CSV table of N, CA and C in Angstrom, one decimal:
chain,number,residue,atom,x,y,z
A,1,LEU,N,0.8,-1.2,0.0
A,1,LEU,CA,-0.1,0.0,0.0
A,1,LEU,C,0.9,1.3,0.0
A,2,ARG,N,0.8,2.0,-1.0
A,2,ARG,CA,1.6,3.3,-1.1
A,2,ARG,C,0.8,4.4,-0.6
A,3,THR,N,1.4,5.1,0.4
A,3,THR,CA,0.6,6.2,1.1
A,3,THR,C,1.2,7.6,0.9
A,4,CYS,N,2.6,7.6,0.4
A,4,CYS,CA,3.3,8.7,0.3
A,4,CYS,C,4.0,8.9,-1.1
A,5,ARG,N,4.2,10.1,-1.5
A,5,ARG,CA,5.1,10.4,-2.6
A,5,ARG,C,6.4,10.8,-2.1
A,6,PHE,N,7.6,10.3,-2.6
A,6,PHE,CA,8.9,10.8,-2.2
A,6,PHE,C,9.6,11.6,-3.2
A,7,LYS,N,10.2,12.7,-2.7
A,7,LYS,CA,10.8,13.7,-3.5
A,7,LYS,C,12.2,14.0,-3.0
A,8,SER,N,13.1,14.6,-3.8
A,8,SER,CA,14.3,15.0,-3.3
A,8,SER,C,14.6,16.4,-4.0
A,9,TYR,N,15.4,17.2,-3.3
A,9,TYR,CA,15.7,18.6,-3.7
A,9,TYR,C,17.1,18.8,-3.6
A,10,LEU,N,17.9,19.1,-4.6
A,10,LEU,CA,19.3,19.3,-4.5
A,10,LEU,C,19.6,20.8,-4.3
A,11,LEU,N,20.2,21.1,-3.1
A,11,LEU,CA,20.5,22.5,-2.7
A,11,LEU,C,21.9,22.9,-3.4
A,12,PRO,N,22.0,24.2,-3.8
A,12,PRO,CA,23.3,24.6,-4.2
A,12,PRO,C,24.2,24.8,-3.1
A,13,PRO,N,25.6,24.5,-3.3
A,13,PRO,CA,26.6,24.4,-2.3
A,13,PRO,C,26.6,25.5,-1.2
A,14,PRO,N,26.4,26.8,-1.6
A,14,PRO,CA,26.5,27.8,-0.7
A,14,PRO,C,25.4,27.7,0.4
A,15,ILE,N,24.2,27.2,0.0
A,15,ILE,CA,23.0,27.1,0.9
A,15,ILE,C,23.3,25.9,1.8
A,16,THR,N,24.0,25.0,1.5
A,16,THR,CA,24.2,23.7,2.3
A,16,THR,C,25.0,24.0,3.6
A,17,SER,N,25.8,25.1,3.6
A,17,SER,CA,26.6,25.4,4.8
A,17,SER,C,25.7,26.1,5.9
A,18,VAL,N,24.5,26.6,5.5
A,18,VAL,CA,23.6,27.2,6.6
A,18,VAL,C,22.5,26.2,7.0
A,19,LEU,N,22.6,25.0,6.5
A,19,LEU,CA,21.5,24.0,6.9
A,19,LEU,C,21.8,23.5,8.4
A,20,PRO,N,20.8,23.5,9.2
A,20,PRO,CA,21.0,22.9,10.6
A,20,PRO,C,21.4,21.4,10.4
A,21,LYS,N,22.4,21.0,11.3
A,21,LYS,CA,22.8,19.6,11.1
A,21,LYS,C,22.2,18.7,12.3
A,22,THR,N,21.4,19.3,13.1
A,22,THR,CA,20.9,18.6,14.4
A,22,THR,C,19.4,18.3,14.2
A,23,HIS,N,18.7,18.8,13.2
A,23,HIS,CA,17.2,18.6,13.2
A,23,HIS,C,16.7,18.7,11.7
A,24,LEU,N,15.6,18.1,11.5
A,24,LEU,CA,14.9,18.2,10.2
A,24,LEU,C,14.4,19.7,10.1
A,25,ILE,N,14.3,20.2,8.9
A,25,ILE,CA,13.9,21.6,8.8
A,25,ILE,C,12.3,21.7,8.6
A,26,SER,N,11.8,22.7,9.1
A,26,SER,CA,10.4,22.9,9.0
A,26,SER,C,10.1,23.5,7.6
A,27,GLU,N,8.7,23.4,7.2
A,27,GLU,CA,8.3,24.1,5.9
A,27,GLU,C,8.8,25.5,5.8
A,28,GLU,N,8.6,26.2,6.9
A,28,GLU,CA,8.9,27.6,7.0
A,28,GLU,C,10.4,27.9,6.7
A,29,GLU,N,11.3,27.0,7.3
A,29,GLU,CA,12.7,27.0,7.1
A,29,GLU,C,13.2,26.7,5.6
A,30,TRP,N,12.6,25.6,5.0
A,30,TRP,CA,13.0,25.2,3.7
A,30,TRP,C,12.5,26.2,2.7
A,31,ARG,N,11.2,26.8,2.8
A,31,ARG,CA,10.8,27.7,1.9
A,31,ARG,C,11.6,29.1,2.0
A,32,ARG,N,12.1,29.4,3.2
A,32,ARG,CA,13.0,30.6,3.4
A,32,ARG,C,14.3,30.4,2.6
A,33,LEU,N,14.6,29.2,2.4
A,33,LEU,CA,16.0,28.9,1.7
A,33,LEU,C,15.6,28.8,0.1
A,34,GLY,N,14.4,29.1,-0.2
A,34,GLY,CA,14.0,29.1,-1.7
A,34,GLY,C,13.6,27.8,-2.3
A,35,VAL,N,13.4,26.8,-1.4
A,35,VAL,CA,13.0,25.5,-2.0
A,35,VAL,C,11.5,25.5,-2.2
A,36,GLN,N,11.1,25.1,-3.3
A,36,GLN,CA,9.7,25.0,-3.7
A,36,GLN,C,9.3,23.6,-3.9
A,37,GLN,N,8.3,23.2,-3.0
A,37,GLN,CA,7.6,21.9,-3.1
A,37,GLN,C,6.2,22.1,-2.9
A,38,SER,N,5.5,21.1,-3.2
A,38,SER,CA,4.0,21.1,-3.1
A,38,SER,C,3.6,21.2,-1.6
A,39,LEU,N,2.4,21.7,-1.4
A,39,LEU,CA,1.8,21.7,0.0
A,39,LEU,C,1.8,20.4,0.6
A,40,GLY,N,2.0,20.3,1.8
A,40,GLY,CA,2.0,18.9,2.5
A,40,GLY,C,3.3,18.1,2.4
A,41,CYS,N,4.3,18.6,1.8
A,41,CYS,CA,5.6,18.0,1.7
A,41,CYS,C,6.3,18.3,3.1
A,42,VAL,N,7.0,17.2,3.6
A,42,VAL,CA,7.7,17.3,4.9
A,42,VAL,C,9.2,16.7,4.7
A,43,HIS,N,10.0,17.5,5.3
A,43,HIS,CA,11.4,17.0,5.2
A,43,HIS,C,11.5,15.9,6.2
A,44,TYR,N,11.8,14.7,5.8
A,44,TYR,CA,11.7,13.6,6.7
A,44,TYR,C,13.0,12.9,7.0
A,45,MET,N,14.1,13.1,6.4
A,45,MET,CA,15.3,12.4,6.7
A,45,MET,C,16.5,13.3,6.3
A,46,ILE,N,17.6,13.2,7.0
A,46,ILE,CA,18.9,13.8,6.7
A,46,ILE,C,19.8,12.6,6.3
A,47,HIS,N,20.3,12.6,5.0
A,47,HIS,CA,21.2,11.5,4.5
A,47,HIS,C,22.6,12.1,4.8
A,48,LYS,N,23.3,11.7,5.8
A,48,LYS,CA,24.6,12.4,6.3
A,48,LYS,C,25.6,12.5,5.2
A,49,PRO,N,25.8,11.4,4.3
A,49,PRO,CA,26.8,11.6,3.3
A,49,PRO,C,26.4,12.7,2.2
A,50,GLU,N,25.1,13.0,2.1
A,50,GLU,CA,24.8,14.1,1.1
A,50,GLU,C,23.7,15.0,1.8
A,51,PRO,N,24.2,15.8,2.7
A,51,PRO,CA,23.2,16.8,3.4
A,51,PRO,C,22.8,17.9,2.4
A,52,HIS,N,23.3,18.0,1.2
A,52,HIS,CA,22.9,19.0,0.3
A,52,HIS,C,21.6,18.5,-0.5
A,53,ILE,N,21.2,17.2,-0.2
A,53,ILE,CA,20.1,16.6,-0.9
A,53,ILE,C,19.0,16.5,0.2
A,54,LEU,N,17.9,17.4,0.1
A,54,LEU,CA,16.8,17.3,1.1
A,54,LEU,C,15.8,16.3,0.5
A,55,LEU,N,15.4,15.5,1.5
A,55,LEU,CA,14.5,14.3,1.2
A,55,LEU,C,13.1,14.6,1.8
A,56,PHE,N,12.0,14.6,0.9
A,56,PHE,CA,10.7,15.0,1.3
A,56,PHE,C,9.8,13.8,1.0
A,57,ARG,N,8.7,13.8,1.8
A,57,ARG,CA,7.6,13.0,1.6
A,57,ARG,C,6.4,13.8,1.7
A,58,GLN,N,5.4,13.2,0.9
A,58,GLN,CA,4.1,14.0,0.8
A,58,GLN,C,3.0,12.9,0.8
A,59,PRO,N,2.1,13.0,1.8
A,59,PRO,CA,1.0,12.0,1.8
A,59,PRO,C,0.2,12.1,0.5
A,60,LEU,N,-0.3,10.9,0.0
A,60,LEU,CA,-1.2,10.9,-1.1
A,60,LEU,C,-2.6,10.9,-0.7
A,61,PRO,N,-3.4,11.5,-1.4
A,61,PRO,CA,-5.0,11.3,-1.1
A,61,PRO,C,-5.3,9.9,-1.0
A,62,LYS,N,-6.3,9.6,-0.2
A,62,LYS,CA,-6.7,8.1,0.0
A,62,LYS,C,-7.1,7.5,-1.3
A,63,ALA,N,-7.6,8.3,-2.3
A,63,ALA,CA,-8.0,7.7,-3.6
A,63,ALA,C,-6.8,7.2,-4.3
A,64,HIS,N,-5.6,7.7,-4.0
A,64,HIS,CA,-4.4,7.3,-4.8
A,64,HIS,C,-3.6,6.1,-4.1
A,65,HIS,N,-4.1,5.6,-3.0
A,65,HIS,CA,-3.3,4.6,-2.4
A,65,HIS,C,-3.3,3.3,-3.1
A,66,LYS,N,-2.1,2.8,-3.5
A,66,LYS,CA,-2.0,1.6,-4.4
A,66,LYS,C,-1.2,0.6,-3.6
């Protein structure tokens, strides 16, 4: 059963240096950095080898669960 859509966003190197390393960033924080994602997207994981890639998940409407 698929309940989420997963997306990634590659940040430019200068922005990577200002990312917090201790917590996931809120929608307000990533939008302030210029990241554009659909409503409902949540930063859900930090991949330590590649912190410049933000990983997002977005819940699918119940009608789309497969």
